[in-house]
Coordinates of N, CA and C in Angstrom, one line a residue:
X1044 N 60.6 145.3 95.9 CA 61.9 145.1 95.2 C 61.8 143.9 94.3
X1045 N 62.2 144.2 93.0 CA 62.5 143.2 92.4 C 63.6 142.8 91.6
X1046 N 64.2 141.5 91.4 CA 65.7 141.3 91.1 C 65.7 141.0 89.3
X1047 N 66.8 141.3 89.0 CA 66.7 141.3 87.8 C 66.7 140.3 86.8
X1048 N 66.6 139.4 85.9 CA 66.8 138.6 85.3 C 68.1 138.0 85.5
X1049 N 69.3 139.0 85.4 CA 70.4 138.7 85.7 C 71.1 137.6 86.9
X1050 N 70.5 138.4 88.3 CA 70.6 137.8 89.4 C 69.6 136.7 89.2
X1051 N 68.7 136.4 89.1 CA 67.8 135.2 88.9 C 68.2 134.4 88.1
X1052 N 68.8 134.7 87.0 CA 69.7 133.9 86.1 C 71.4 132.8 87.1
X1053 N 71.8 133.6 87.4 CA 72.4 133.7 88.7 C 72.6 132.3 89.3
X1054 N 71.6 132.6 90.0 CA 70.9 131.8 91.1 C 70.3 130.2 90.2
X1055 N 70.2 130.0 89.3 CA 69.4 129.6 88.3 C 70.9 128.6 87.8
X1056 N 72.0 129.1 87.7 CA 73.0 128.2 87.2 C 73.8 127.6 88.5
X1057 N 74.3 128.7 89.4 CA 74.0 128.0 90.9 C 73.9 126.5 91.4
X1058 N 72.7 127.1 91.4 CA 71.5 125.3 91.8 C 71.8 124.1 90.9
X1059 N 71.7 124.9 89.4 CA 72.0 123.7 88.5 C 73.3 123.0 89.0
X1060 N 74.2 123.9 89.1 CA 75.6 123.0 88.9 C 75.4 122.0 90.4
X1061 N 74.6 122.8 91.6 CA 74.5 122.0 92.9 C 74.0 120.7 92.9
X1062 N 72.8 120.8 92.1 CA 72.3 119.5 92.1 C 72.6 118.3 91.1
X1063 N 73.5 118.8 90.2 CA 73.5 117.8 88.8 C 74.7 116.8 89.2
X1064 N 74.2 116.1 89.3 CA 74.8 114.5 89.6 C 76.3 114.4 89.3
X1065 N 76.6 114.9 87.8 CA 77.6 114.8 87.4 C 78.7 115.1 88.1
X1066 N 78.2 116.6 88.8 CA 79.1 117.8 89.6 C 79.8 119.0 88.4
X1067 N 78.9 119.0 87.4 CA 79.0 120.1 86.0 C 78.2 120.4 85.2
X1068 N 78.3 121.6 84.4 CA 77.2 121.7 83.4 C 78.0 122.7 82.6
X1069 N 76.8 122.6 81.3 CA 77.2 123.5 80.0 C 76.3 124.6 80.0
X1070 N 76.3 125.4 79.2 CA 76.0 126.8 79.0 C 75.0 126.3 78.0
X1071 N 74.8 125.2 77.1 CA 73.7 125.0 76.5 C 72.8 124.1 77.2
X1072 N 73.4 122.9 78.2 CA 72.4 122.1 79.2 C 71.8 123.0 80.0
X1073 N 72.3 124.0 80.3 CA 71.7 124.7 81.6 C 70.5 125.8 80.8
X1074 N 70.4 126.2 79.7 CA 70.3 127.3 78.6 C 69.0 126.0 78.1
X1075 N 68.8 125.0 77.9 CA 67.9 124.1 77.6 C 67.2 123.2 78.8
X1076 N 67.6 123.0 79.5 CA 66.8 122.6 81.1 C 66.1 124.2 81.1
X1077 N 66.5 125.3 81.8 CA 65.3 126.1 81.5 C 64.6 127.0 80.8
X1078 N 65.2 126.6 79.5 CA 64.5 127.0 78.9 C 64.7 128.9 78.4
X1079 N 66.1 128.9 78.8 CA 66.4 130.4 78.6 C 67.5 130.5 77.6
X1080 N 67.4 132.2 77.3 CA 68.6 132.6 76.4 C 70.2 131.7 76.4
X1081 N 70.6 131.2 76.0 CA 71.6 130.9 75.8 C 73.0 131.9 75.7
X1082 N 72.6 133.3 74.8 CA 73.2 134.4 74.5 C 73.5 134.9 76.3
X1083 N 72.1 135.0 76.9 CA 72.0 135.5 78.5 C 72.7 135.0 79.2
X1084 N 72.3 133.8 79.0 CA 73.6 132.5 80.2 C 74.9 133.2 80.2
X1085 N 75.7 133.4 79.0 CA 77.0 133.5 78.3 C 77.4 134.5 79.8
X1086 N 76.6 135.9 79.3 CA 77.0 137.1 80.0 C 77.0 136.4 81.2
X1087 N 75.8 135.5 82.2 CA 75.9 135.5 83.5 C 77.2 134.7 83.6
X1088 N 77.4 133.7 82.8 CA 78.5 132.7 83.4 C 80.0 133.5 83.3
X1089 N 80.2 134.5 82.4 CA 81.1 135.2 82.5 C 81.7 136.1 83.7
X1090 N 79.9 136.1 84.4 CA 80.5 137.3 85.5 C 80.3 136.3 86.7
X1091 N 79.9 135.0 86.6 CA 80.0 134.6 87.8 C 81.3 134.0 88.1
X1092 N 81.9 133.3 86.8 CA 83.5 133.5 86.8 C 84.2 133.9 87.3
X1093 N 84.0 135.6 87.0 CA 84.7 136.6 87.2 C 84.7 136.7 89.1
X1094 N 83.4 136.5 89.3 CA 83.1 136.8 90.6 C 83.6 135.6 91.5
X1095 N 84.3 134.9 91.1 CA 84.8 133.4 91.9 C 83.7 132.2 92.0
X1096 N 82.7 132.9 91.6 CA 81.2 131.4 92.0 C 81.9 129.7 91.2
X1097 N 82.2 130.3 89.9 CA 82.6 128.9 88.9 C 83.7 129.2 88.3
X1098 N 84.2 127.5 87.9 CA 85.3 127.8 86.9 C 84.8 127.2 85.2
X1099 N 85.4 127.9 84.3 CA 84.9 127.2 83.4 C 85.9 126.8 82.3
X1100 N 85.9 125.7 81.9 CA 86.9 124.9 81.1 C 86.3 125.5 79.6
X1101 N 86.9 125.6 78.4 CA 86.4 125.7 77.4 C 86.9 124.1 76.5
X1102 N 86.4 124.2 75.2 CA 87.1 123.2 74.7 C 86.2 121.5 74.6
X1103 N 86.3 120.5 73.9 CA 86.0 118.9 73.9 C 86.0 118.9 75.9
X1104 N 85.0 118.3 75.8 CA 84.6 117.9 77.5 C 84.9 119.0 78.7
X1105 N 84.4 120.3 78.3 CA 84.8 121.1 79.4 C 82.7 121.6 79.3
X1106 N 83.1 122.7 80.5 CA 82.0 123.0 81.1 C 82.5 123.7 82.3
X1107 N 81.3 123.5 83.5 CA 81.0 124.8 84.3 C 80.8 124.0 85.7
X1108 N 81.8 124.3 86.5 CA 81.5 123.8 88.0 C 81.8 125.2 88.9
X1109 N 81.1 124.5 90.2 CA 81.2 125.6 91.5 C 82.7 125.4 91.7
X1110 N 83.1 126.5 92.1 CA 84.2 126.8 92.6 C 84.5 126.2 94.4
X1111 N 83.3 126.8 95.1 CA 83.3 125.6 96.3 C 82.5 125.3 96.8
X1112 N 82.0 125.0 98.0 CA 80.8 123.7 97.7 C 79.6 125.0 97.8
X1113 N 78.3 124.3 97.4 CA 77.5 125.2 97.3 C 77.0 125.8 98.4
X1114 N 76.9 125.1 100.1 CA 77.0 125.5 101.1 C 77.7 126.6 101.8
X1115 N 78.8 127.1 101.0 CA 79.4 128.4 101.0 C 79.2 129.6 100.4
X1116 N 78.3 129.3 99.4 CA 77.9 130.4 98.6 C 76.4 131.0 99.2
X1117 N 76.3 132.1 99.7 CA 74.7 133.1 100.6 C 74.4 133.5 99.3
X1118 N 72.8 133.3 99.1 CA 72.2 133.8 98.1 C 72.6 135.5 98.2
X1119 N 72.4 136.1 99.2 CA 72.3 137.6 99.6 C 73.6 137.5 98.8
X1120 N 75.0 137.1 99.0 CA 76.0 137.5 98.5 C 76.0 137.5 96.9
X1121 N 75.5 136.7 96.7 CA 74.8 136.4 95.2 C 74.4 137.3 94.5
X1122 N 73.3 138.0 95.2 CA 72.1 139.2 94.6 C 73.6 140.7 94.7
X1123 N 74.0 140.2 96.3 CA 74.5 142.0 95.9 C 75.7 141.9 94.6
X1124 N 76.4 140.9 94.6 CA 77.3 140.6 93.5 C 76.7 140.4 92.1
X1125 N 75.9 140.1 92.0 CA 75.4 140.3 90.3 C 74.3 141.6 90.2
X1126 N 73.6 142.1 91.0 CA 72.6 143.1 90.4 C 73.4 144.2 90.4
X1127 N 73.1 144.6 89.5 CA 74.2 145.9 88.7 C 73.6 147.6 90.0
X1128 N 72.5 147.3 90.3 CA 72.2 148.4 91.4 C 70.8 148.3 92.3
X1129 N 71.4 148.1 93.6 CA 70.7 148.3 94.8 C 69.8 149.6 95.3
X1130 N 70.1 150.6 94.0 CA 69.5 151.9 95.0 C 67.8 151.5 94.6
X1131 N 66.7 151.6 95.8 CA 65.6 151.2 95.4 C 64.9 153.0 95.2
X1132 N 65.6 154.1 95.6 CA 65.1 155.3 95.2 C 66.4 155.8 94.6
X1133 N 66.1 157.3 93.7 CA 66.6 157.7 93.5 C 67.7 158.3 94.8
X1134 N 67.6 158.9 95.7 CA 68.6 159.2 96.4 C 69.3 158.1 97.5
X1135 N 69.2 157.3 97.0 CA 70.4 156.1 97.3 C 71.2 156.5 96.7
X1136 N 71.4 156.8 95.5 CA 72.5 157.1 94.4 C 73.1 158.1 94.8
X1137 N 74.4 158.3 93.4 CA 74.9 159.6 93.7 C 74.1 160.3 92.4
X1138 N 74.3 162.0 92.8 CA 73.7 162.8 92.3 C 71.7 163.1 92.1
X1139 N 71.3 162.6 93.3 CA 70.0 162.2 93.6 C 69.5 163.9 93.3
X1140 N 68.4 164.1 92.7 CA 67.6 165.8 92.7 C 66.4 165.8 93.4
X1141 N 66.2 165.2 94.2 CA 64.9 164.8 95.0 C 65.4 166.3 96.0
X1142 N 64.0 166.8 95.8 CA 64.3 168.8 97.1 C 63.9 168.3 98.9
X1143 N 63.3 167.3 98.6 CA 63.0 166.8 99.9 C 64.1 165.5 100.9
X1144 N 65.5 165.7 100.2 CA 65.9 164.5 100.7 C 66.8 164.8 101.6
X1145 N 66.8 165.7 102.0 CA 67.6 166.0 103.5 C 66.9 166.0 104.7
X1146 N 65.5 166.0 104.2 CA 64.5 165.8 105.6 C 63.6 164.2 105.1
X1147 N 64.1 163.9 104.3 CA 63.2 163.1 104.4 C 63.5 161.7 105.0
X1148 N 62.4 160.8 105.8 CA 62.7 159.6 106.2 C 62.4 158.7 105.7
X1149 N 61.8 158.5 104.4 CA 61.7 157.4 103.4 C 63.1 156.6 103.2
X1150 N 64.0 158.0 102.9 CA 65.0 157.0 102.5 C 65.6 156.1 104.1
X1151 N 65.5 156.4 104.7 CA 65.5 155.2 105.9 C 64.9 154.0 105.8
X1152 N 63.6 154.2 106.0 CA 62.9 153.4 105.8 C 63.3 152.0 104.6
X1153 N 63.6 152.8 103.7 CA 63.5 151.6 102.4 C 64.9 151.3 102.6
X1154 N 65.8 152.0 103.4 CA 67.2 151.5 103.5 C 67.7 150.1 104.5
X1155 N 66.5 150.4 105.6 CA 66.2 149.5 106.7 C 65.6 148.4 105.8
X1156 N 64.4 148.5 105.1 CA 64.0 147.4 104.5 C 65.1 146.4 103.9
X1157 N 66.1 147.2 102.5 CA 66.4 146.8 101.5 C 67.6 146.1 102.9
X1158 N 68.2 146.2 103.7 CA 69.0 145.6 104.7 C 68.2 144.5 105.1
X1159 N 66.9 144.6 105.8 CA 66.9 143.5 105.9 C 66.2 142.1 104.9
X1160 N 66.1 142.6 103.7 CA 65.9 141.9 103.0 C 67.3 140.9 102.4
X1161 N 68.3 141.7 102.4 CA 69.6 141.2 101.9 C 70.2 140.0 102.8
X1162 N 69.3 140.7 104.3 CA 70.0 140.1 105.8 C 68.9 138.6 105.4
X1163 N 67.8 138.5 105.4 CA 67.4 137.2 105.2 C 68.0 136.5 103.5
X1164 N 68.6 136.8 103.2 CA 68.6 135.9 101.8 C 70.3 135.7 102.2
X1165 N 70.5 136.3 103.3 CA 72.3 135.7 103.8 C 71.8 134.9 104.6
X1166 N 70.6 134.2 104.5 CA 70.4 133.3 105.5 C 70.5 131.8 104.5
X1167 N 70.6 131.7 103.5 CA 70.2 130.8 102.6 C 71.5 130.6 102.0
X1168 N 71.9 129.3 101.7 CA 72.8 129.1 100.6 C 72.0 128.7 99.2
X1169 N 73.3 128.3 98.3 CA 73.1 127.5 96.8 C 72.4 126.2 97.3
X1170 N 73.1 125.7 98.4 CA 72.8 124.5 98.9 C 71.2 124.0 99.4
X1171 N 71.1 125.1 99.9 CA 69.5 125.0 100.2 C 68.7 125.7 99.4
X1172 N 69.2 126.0 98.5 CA 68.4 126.4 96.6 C 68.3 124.9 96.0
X1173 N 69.4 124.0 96.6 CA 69.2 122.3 95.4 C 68.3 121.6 96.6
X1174 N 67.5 121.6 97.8 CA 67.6 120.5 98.5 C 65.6 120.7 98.3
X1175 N 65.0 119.5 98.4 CA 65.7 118.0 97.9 C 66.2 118.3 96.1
X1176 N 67.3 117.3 96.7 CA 67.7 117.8 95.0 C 67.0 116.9 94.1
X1177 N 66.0 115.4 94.3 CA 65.5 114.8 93.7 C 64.5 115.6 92.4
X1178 N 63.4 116.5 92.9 CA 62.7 116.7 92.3 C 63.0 117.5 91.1
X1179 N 64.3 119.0 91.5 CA 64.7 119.6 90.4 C 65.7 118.8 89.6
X1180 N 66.4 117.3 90.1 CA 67.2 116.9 89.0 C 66.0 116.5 88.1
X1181 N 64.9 115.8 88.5 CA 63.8 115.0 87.6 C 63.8 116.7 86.8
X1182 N 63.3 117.7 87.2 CA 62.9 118.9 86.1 C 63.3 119.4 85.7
X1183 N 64.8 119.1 85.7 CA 66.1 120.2 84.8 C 66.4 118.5 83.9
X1184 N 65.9 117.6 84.1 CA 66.0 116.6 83.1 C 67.6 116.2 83.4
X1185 N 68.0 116.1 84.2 CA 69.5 115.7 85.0 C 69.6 114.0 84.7
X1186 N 68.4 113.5 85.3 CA 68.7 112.1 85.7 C 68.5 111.0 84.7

């Protein structure tokens, strides 16, 4: 399995806002700490908005904070809320044409997996994405 840029993006503004001193960030600070699309941030910060993670001020002295502390936020709830689709085969979906998918136990299998994959990353918060927060504030150039 692998997660999209999206959800890593995600996760990626998250932490930022967890660990930054201030308790905020911008769409160009966070877009210049790592070194990514700016254009891409836009979209994630839009849907993480959308999704209750942050709020964001526009305007002279606005920016992007957590909505509640980052200890409340599960990565797992994270991934299934921003990755646009979970099916890792075709017949997870709807309208699957696979001739063998009424006997087959693959799709179990990867169903069990992709569960408990989701089930360990609900083990983790934002919060334990910043800790220690010392060393990623020194790398996101925070301090």
């Amino acid at each position: 399995m692998r997660l999209t840029r999206y959800a890593d993006y995600s996760l990626r503004v998250l932490t930022y806002l967890a660990v930054n001193p201030e308790g905020f960030g911008t769409i160009q600070g966070i877009s210049e700490a790592y070194g990514i699309s700016r254009n891409h941030l836009m979209k994630v910060v839009l849907q993480l908005s959308r999704k209750g993670y942050i709020e964001t001020t526009r305007g002279k002295g606005g920016g992007l904070t957590l909505r509640m502390p980052p200890d409340r936020i599960t990565v797992g709830q994270v991934v299934r809320d921003m990755e646009p689709d979970l099916d890792l085969v075709e017949c997870f979906g709807e309208g699957g044409q696979c001739v063998i998918s009424p006997a087959c136990k693959l799709k179990t299998v990867l169903r069990d997996a992709l569960e408990a994959f989701l089930d360990v990353l609900d083990e983790y918060t934002v919060s334990d994405l910043a800790r220690p927060p010392r060393p990623l504030v020194r790398l996101l150039s925070l301090a």
